[in-house]
Coordinates of C-alpha atoms and ligand atoms in Angstrom, one line a residue:
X1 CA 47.9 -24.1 -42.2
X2 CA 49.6 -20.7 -43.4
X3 CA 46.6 -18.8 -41.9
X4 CA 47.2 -18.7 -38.4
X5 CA 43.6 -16.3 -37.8
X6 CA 41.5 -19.5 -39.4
X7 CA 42.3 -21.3 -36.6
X8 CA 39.6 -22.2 -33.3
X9 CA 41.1 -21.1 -29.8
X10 CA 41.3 -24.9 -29.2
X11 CA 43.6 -25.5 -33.0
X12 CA 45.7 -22.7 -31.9
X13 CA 46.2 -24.1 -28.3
X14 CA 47.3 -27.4 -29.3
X15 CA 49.4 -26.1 -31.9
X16 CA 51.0 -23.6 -29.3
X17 CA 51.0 -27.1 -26.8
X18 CA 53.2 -28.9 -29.2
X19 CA 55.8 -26.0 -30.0
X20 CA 54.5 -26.2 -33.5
X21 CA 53.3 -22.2 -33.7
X22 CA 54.9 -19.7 -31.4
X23 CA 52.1 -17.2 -29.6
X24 CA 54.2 -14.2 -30.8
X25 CA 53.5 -15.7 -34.3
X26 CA 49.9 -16.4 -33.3
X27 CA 49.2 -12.7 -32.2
X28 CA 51.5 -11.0 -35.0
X29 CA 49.0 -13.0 -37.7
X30 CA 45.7 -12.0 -35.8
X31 CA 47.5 -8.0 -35.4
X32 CA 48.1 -7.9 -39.2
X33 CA 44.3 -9.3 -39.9
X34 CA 43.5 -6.1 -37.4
X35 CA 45.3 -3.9 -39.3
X36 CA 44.1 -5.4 -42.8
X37 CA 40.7 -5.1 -42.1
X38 CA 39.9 -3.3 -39.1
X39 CA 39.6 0.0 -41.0
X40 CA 36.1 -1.3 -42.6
X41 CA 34.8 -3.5 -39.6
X42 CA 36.0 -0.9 -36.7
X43 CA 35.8 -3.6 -34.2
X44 CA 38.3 -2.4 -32.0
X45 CA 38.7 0.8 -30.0
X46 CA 41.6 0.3 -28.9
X47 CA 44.5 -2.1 -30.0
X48 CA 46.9 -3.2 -27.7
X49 CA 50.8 -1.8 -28.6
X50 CA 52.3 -4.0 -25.8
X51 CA 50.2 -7.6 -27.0
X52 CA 53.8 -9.1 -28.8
X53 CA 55.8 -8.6 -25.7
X54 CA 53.2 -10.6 -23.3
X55 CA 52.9 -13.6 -26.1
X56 CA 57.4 -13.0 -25.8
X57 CA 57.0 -13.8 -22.5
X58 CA 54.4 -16.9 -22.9
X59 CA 56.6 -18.0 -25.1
X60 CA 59.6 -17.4 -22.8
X61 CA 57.8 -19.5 -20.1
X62 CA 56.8 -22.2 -22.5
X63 CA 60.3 -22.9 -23.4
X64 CA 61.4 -23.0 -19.7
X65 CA 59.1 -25.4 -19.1
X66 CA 56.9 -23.8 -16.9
X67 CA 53.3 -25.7 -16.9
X68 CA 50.6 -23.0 -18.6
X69 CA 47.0 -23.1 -19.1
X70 CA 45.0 -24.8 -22.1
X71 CA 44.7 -21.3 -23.7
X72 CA 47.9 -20.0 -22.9
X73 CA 49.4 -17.8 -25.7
X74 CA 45.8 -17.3 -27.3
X75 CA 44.6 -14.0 -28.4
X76 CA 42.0 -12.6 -26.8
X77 CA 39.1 -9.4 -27.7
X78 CA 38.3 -7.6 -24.5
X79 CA 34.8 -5.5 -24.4
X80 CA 35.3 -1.9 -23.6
X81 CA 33.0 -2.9 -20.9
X82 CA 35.3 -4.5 -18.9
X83 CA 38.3 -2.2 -17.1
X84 CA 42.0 -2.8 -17.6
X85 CA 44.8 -0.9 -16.4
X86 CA 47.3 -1.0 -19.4
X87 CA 44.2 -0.2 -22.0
X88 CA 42.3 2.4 -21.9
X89 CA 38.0 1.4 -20.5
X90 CA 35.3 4.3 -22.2
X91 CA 32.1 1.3 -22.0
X92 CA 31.5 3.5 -25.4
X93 CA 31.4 6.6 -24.0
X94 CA 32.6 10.0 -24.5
X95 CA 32.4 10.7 -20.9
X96 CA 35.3 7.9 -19.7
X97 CA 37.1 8.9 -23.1
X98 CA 40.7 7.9 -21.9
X99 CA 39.7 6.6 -19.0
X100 CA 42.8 3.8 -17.1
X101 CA 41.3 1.9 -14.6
X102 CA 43.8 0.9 -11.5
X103 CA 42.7 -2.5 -11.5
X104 CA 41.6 -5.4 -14.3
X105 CA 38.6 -6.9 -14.2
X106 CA 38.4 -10.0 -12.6
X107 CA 37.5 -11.9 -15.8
X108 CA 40.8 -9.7 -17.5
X109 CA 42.8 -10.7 -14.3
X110 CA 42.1 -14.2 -14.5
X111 CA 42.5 -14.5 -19.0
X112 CA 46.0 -12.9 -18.2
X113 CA 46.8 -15.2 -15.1
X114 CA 45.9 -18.2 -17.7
X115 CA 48.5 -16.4 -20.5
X116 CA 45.6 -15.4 -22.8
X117 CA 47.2 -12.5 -24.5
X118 CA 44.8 -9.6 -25.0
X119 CA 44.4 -7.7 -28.2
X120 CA 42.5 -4.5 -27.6
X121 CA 39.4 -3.8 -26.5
X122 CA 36.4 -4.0 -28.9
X123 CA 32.9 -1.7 -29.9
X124 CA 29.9 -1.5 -28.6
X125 CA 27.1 0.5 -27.7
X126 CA 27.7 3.3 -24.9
X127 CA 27.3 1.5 -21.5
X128 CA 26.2 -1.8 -23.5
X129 CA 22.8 -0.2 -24.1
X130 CA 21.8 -0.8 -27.6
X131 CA 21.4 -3.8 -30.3
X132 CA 23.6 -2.6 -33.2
X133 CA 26.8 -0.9 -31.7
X134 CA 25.3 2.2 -33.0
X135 CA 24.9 4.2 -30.0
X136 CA 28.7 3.4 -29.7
X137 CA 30.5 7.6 -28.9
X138 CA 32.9 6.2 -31.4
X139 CA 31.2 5.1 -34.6
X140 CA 29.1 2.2 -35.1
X141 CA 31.1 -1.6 -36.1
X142 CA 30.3 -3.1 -39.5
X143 CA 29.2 -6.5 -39.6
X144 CA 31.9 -8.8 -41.5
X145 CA 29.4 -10.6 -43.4
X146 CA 28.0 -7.1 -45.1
X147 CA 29.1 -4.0 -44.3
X148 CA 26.2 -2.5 -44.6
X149 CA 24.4 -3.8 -41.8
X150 CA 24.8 -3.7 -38.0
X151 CA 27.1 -6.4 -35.6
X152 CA 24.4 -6.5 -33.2
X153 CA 24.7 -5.1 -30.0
X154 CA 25.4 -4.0 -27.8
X155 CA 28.9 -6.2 -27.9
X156 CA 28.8 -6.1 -31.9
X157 CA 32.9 -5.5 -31.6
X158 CA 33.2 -8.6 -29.8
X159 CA 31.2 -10.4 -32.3
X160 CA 32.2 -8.6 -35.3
X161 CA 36.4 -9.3 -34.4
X162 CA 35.8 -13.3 -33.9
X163 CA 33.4 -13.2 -37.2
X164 CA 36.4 -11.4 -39.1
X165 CA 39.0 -13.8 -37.7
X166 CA 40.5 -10.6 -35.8
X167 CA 40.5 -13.0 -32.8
X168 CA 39.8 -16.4 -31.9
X169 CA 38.2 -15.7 -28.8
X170 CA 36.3 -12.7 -27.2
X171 CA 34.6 -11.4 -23.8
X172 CA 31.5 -9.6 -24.2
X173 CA 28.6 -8.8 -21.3
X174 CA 25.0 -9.7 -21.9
X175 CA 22.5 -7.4 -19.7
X176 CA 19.3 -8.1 -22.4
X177 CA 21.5 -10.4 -25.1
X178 CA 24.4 -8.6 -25.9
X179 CA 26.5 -11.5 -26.4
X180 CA 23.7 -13.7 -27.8
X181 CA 22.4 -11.2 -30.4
X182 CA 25.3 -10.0 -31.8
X183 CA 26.2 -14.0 -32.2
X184 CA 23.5 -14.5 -34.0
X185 CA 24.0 -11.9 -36.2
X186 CA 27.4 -12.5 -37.2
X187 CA 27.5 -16.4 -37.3
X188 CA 29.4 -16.8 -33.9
X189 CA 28.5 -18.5 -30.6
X190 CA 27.8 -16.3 -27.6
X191 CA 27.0 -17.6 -24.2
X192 CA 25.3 -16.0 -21.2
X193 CA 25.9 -17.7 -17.9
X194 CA 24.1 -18.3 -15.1
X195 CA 23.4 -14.8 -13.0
X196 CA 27.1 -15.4 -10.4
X197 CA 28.5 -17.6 -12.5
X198 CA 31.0 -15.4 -13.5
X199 CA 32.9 -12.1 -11.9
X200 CA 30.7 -8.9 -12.3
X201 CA 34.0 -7.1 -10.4
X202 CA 35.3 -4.5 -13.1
X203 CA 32.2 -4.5 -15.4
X204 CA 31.2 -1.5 -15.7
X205 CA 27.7 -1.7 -14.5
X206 CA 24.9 -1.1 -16.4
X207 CA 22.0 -3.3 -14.7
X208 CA 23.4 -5.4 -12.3
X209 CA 20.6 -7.8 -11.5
X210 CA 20.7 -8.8 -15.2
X211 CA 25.0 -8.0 -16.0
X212 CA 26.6 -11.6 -16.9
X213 CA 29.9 -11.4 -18.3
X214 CA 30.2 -14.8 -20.7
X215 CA 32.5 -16.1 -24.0
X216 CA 31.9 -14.9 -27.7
X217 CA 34.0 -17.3 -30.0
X218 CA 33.6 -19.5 -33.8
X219 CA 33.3 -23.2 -31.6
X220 CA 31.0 -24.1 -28.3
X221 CA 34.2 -26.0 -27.4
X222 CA 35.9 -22.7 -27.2
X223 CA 33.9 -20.6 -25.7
X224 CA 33.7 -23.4 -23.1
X225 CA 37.4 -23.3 -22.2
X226 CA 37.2 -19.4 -22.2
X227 CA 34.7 -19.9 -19.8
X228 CA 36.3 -22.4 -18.1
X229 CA 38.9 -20.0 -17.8
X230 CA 36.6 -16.9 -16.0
X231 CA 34.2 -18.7 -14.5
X232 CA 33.7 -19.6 -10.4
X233 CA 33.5 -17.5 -7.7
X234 CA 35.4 -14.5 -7.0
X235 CA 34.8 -12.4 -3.2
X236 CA 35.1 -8.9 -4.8
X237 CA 31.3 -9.8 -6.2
X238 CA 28.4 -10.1 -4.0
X239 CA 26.6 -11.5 -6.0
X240 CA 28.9 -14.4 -7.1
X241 CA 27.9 -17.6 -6.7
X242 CA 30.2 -20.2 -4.8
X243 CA 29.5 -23.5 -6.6
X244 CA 32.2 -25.6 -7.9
X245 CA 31.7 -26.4 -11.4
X246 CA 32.1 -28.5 -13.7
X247 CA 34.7 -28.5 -16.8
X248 CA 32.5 -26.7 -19.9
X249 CA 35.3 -28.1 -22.1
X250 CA 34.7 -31.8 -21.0
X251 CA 31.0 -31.1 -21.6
X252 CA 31.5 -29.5 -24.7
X253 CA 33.4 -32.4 -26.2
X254 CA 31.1 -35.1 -24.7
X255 CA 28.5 -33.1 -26.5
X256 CA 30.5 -33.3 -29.4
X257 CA 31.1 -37.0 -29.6
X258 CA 27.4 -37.1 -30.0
X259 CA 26.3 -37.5 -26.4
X260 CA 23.2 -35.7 -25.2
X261 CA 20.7 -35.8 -27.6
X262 CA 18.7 -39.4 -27.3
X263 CA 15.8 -38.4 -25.1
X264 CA 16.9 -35.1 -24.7
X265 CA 14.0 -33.3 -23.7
X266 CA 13.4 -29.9 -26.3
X267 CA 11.0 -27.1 -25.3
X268 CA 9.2 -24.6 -27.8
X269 CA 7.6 -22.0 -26.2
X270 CA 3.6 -22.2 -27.1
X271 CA 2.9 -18.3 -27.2
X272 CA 6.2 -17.2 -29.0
X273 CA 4.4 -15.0 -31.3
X274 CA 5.1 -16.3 -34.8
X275 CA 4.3 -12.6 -35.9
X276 CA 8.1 -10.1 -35.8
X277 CA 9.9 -13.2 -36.8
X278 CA 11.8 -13.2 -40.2
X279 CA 10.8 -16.0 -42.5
X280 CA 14.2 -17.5 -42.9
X281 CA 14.4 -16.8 -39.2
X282 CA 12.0 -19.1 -38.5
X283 CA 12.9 -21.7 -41.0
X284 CA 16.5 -22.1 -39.9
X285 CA 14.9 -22.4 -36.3
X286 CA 12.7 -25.4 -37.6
X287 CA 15.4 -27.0 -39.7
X288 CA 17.6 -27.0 -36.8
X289 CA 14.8 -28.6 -34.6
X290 CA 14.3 -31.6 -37.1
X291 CA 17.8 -31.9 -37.1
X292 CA 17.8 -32.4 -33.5
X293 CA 14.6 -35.0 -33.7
X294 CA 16.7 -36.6 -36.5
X295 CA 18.8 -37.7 -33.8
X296 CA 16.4 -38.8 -31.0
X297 CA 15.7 -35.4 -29.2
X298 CA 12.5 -34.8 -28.2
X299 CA 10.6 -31.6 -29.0
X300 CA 8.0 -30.4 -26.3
X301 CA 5.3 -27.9 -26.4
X302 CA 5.5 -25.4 -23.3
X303 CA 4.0 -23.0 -22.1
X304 CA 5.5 -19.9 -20.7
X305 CA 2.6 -17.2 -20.9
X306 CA 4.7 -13.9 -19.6
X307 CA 7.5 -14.5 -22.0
X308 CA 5.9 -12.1 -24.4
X309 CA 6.3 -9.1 -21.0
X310 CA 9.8 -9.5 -20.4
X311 CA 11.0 -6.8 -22.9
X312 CA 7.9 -4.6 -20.9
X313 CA 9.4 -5.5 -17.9
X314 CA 12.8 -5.3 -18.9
X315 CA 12.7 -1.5 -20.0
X316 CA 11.8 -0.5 -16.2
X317 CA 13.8 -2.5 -14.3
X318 CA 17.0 -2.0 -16.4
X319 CA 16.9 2.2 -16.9
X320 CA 16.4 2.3 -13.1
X321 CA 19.0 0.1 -12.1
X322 CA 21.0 1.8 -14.9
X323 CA 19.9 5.6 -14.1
X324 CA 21.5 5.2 -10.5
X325 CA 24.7 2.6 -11.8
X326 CA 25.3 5.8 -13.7
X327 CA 25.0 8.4 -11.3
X328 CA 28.6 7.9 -10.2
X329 CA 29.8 9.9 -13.3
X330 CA 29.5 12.7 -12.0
X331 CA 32.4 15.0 -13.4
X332 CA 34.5 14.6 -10.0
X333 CA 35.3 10.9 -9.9
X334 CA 35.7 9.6 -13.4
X335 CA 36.6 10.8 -16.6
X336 CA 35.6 14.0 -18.7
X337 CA 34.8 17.6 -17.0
X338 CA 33.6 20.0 -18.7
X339 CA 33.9 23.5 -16.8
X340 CA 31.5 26.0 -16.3
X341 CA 32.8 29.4 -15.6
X342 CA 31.5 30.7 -12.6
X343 CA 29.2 27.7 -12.4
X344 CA 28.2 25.3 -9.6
X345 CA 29.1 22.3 -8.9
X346 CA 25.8 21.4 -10.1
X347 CA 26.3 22.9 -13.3
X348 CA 29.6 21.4 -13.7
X349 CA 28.1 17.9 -13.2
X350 CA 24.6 18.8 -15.4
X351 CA 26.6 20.3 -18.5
X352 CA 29.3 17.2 -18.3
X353 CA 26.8 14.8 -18.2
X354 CA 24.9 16.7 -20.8
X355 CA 28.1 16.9 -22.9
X356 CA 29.3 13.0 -22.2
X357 CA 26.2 11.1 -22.5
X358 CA 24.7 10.3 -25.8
X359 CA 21.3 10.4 -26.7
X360 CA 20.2 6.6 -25.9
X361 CA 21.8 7.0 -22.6
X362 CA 19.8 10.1 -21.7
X363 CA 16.7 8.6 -22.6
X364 CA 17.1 5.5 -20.0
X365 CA 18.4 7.9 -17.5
X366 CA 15.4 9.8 -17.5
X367 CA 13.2 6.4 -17.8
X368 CA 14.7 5.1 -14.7
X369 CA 14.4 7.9 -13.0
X370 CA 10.8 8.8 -13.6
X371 CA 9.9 5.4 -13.4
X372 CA 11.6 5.1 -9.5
X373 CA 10.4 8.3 -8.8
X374 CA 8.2 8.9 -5.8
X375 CA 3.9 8.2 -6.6
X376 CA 4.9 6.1 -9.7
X377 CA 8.2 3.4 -8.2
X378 CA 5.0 0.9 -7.2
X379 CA 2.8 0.9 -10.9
X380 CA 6.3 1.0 -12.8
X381 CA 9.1 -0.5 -11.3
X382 CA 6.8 -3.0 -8.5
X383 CA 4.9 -4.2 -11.1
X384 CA 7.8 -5.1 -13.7
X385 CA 9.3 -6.7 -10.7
X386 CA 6.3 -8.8 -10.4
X387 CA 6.3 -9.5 -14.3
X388 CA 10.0 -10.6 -13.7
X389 CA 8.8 -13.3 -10.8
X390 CA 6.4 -14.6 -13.5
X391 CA 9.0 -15.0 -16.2
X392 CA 10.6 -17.1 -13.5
X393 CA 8.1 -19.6 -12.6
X394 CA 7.5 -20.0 -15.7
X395 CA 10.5 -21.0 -17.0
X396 CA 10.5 -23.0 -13.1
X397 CA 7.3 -25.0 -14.7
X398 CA 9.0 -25.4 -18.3
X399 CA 11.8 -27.3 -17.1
X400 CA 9.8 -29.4 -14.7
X401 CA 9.1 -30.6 -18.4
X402 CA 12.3 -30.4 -20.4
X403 CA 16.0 -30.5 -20.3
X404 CA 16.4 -27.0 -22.7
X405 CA 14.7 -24.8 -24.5
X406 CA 15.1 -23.5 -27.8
X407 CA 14.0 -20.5 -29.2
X408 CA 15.7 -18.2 -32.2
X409 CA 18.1 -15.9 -30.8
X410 CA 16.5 -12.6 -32.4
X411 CA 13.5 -12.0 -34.5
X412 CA 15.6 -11.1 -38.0
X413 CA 18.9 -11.2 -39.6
X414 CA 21.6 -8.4 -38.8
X415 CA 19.3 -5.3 -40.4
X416 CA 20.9 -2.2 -42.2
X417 CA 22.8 0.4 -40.2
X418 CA 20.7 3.3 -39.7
X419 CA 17.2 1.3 -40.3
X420 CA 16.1 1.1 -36.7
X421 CA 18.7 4.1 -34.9
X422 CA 15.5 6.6 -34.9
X423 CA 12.7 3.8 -33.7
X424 CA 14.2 2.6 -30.1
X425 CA 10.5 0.4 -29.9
X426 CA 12.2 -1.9 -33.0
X427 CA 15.6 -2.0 -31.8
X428 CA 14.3 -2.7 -28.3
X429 CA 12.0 -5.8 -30.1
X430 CA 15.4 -7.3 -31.6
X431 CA 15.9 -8.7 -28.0
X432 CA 12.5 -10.3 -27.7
X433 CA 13.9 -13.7 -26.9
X434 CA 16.8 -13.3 -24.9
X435 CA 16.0 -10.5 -22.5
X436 CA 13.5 -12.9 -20.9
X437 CA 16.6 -15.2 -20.2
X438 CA 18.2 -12.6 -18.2
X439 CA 15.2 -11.7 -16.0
X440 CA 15.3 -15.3 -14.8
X441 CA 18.7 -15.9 -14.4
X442 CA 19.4 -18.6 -16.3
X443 CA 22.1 -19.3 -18.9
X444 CA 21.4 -19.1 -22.3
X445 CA 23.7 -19.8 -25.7
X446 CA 23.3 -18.7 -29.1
X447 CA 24.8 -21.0 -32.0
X448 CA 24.7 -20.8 -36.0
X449 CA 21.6 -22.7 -36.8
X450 CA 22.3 -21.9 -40.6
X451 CA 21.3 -18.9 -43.2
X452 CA 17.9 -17.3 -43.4
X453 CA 17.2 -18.1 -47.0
X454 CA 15.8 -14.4 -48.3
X455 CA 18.9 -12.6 -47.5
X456 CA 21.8 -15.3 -47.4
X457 CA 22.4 -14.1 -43.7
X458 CA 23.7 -16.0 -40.1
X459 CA 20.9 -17.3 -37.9
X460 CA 21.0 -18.4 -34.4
X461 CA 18.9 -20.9 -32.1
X462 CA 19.2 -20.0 -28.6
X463 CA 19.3 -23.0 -26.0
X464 CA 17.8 -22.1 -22.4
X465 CA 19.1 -24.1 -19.5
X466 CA 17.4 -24.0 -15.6
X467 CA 20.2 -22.0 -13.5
X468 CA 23.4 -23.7 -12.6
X469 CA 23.1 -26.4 -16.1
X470 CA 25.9 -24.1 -18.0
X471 CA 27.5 -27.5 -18.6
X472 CA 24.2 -28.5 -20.1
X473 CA 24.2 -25.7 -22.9
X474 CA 27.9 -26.4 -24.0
X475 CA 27.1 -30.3 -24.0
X476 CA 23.5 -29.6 -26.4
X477 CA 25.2 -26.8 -28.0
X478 CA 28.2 -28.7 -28.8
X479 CA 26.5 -31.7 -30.2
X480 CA 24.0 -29.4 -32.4
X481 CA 27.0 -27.6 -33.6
X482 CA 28.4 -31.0 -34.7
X483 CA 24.4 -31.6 -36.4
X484 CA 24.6 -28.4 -37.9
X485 CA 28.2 -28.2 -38.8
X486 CA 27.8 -31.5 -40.8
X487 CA 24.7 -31.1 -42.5
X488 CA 26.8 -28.0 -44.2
X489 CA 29.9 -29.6 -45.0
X490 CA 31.9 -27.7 -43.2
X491 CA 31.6 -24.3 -40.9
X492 CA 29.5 -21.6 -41.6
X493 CA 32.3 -19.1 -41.1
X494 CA 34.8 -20.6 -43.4
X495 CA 32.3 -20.4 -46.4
X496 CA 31.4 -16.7 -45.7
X497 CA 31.4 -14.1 -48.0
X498 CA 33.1 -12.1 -45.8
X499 CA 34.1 -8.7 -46.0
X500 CA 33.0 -8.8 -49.8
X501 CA 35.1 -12.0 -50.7
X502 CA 37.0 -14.5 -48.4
X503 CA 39.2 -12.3 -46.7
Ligands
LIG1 N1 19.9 -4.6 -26.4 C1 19.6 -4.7 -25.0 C2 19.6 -3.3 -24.5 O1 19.7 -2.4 -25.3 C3 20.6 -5.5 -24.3 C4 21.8 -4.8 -24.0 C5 22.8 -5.7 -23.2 O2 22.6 -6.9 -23.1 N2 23.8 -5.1 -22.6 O3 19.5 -3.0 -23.3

């Protein structure tokens, strides 16, 4: 193939196994699509100007024999959200404008140790609060499939690169669905993992109860070795779990092969209102389902009765855990100043915050706040923490029934930019199904089910596992995508209009 950026991550790493593509050629084709198309998608922040000499030196290695990973020599899209120390890390905002961090992430550390080759560092909304890269301090991302309308969000960069064949493979963070969404929206896979599944350490924080770092690529196979890749414990996060897992890859290609699916057990949630949902959102969420039943899965009615709170819930506990994440920028430690002549340090801090926050920010700062604040912390942040136990058992009681269960990833298709930016109630709806994911815990994976018919747009189902099945998802993910994959003849993404024609 002449096109090297048409390529899965798992094409390109066979092709780089065998000696038959060199990574410097891999990452010069994806840096020309970048610079081709880049100036109407704006996925990227920042581009790497050092990504040909690392691929050199896989490539150096390769030849010498040395013994590299599956994805060695791969590109790879970071999120702003995660720090690096030879890219600038902003999370969005004008207030870390600039800002180098002195370490990597752990998930960056471990892509390099594994001779992915990092590309730049991609959109999204400041601190990853948002569903349409919008609130981005830089300029909202386009989505590839119409430029018109919004990537999702808040990691619509991520989502928007691998949809515009910028990049085979990108990390994104998902807080509320901010990997999941913006897959939907763009026709990609996006998986959230289980809460400690993977490294927290160098994210910048936004709610860390619900932060889960996870893949965004075209394949479940390849989001599965990216996350093969990240995955597993690491001590510099508390909250990392220390279980040995599994290989996602293996269960990605057993799902693949077909396996999974006689007698897998399918749950529908009873009281997801039908009401919010687009038509053709619904329809592709259905087709997919009989597809599924076509092949011996078995749909089941649950019931999950607090599902419908979560995004209640969700907008107290995340703007308090994100009003005091945030509280660290503070004019003295990180990035921007702005000075106040004769002014306190107070005023320094309350005009640099003023300056370097953006308006969506503000708002959930002053939410959390409020809603910790002394007299009101029990009737608004106790009680959404008792919604959030609710949400668990009931998803505890669902999977005493089933294996999975599937809901559509969002409500609509990718809307127009602009549409919701002055109605945060809407935007905050867009999330309806995936934020109550996050308040349990448990993983979570958004696939292309197909196009919603009314507007000729990407749809995603959304597969729910019980904490700790990740290898579940990427098996019943993997063998839908095959389902799916086959009743189009061919990929979604290879038949897109994309970027108002093929290229
Ligand atoms: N859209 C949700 C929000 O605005 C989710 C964001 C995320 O997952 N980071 O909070």
């Amino acid at each position: 193939m002449s096109d090297l950026t048409r390529l899965t991550a798992a094409e390109l790493a066979s092709r780089l196994a065998t000696g038959e593509v060199s990574s410097v050629e891999a990452t010069r084709a994806h840096l020309d699509r970048i610079a081709a198309v880049d100036g109407d998608v704006h996925a990227f922040l920042h581009v790497s100007d050092h990504a040909l000499d690392v691929a050199a030196d896989i490539d150096r290695r390769r030849a010498e024999g040395e013994v590299l990973g599956d994805l060695a020599g791969v590109p790879l899209a970071i999120k702003d959200v995660l720090v690096t120390t030879d890219m600038p890390s902003t999370s969005g905002s004008k207030i870390l404008e600039g800002f180098l961090s002195p370490y990597d992430a752990t998930v960056v550390a471990r892509a390099r140790a594994a001779g992915l080759i990092p590309l730049g560092k991609t959109n999204m909304d400041e601190f990853a609060m948002g569903s349409s890269t919008e609130h981005s301090a830089y300029g909202p991302t386009h989505n590839p499939w119409d430029l018109t309308r919004i990537p999702g969000g808040s990691g619509g960069g991520s989502a928007a690169a691998v949809a515009a064949f910028e990049a085979p493979l990108a990390l994104g963070s998902d807080t509320g669905g901010s990997i999941r969404q913006p897959a939907h929206v763009t026709g990609t896979v996006g998986m959230k993992p289980t809460y400690g599944a993977v490294s927290r350490f160098g994210a910048i924080a936004l709610a860390s109860s619900l932060d889960q770092v996870g893949p965004v690529s075209r394949t479940v196979l390849d989001s599965a070795l990216l996350h093969d890749v990240i995955g597993g414990h690491d001590p510099h996060d508390a909250t990392s779990l220390t279980d040995t897992w599994p290989s996602f890859a293996v269960a990605a290609r057993e799902g693949a092969r077909g396996a999974g699916l006689k007698g897998l057990k399918v749950g529908v949630i009873r009281e997801l209102p039908d009401s919010g949902f687009q038509a053709g959102v619904s329809a592709s969420f259905r087709a997919a389902l009989a597809l599924l039943e076509a092949q011996g899965a078995e749909i089941v009615e649950v019931s999950a009765p607090h599902f419908e709170y979560g995004v209640a819930a969700y907008y107290l506990i995340l703007p308090a855990e994100a009003s005091s994440n945030l509280a660290k920028f503070d004019s003295v430690r990180f990035g921007m100043r702005v000075d106040v002549p004769g002014g306190t340090v107070e005023d320094v801090m309350a005009a640099t915050r003023d300056a370097g926050f953006g308006d969506e920010v503000k708002r959930r700062i002053i939410l959390g706040t409020y809603a910790l604040s002394a007299g009101y912390y029990d009737a608004y942040y106790g009680s959404a923490q008792k919604v959030r136990t609710l949400i668990q058992r009931d998803f505890d009681a669902a999977f005493a029934q089933v294996d999975v269960i599937a809901t559509p990833s969002a409500p609509t298709t990718a809307f127009t930019l602009g549409e919701k930016i002055d109605d945060p109630l809407q935007m905050y709806l867009n999330d309806v199904t995936t934020i109550p994911v996050n308040l349990a815990g448990v993983p979570g994976i958004s696939i292309p089910s197909g196009l919603a018919e009314e507007d000729g747009l990407p749809v995603g189902i959304q597969f729910i596992a019980p904490a700790r099945e990740d290898a579940r998802l990427y098996r019943v993910g993997a063998a839908a995508e095959a389902l799916l994959v086959d009743s189009w003849g061919g990929p979604l993404l290879d038949r897109a209009p994309l970027l108002g024609g093929n290229r």
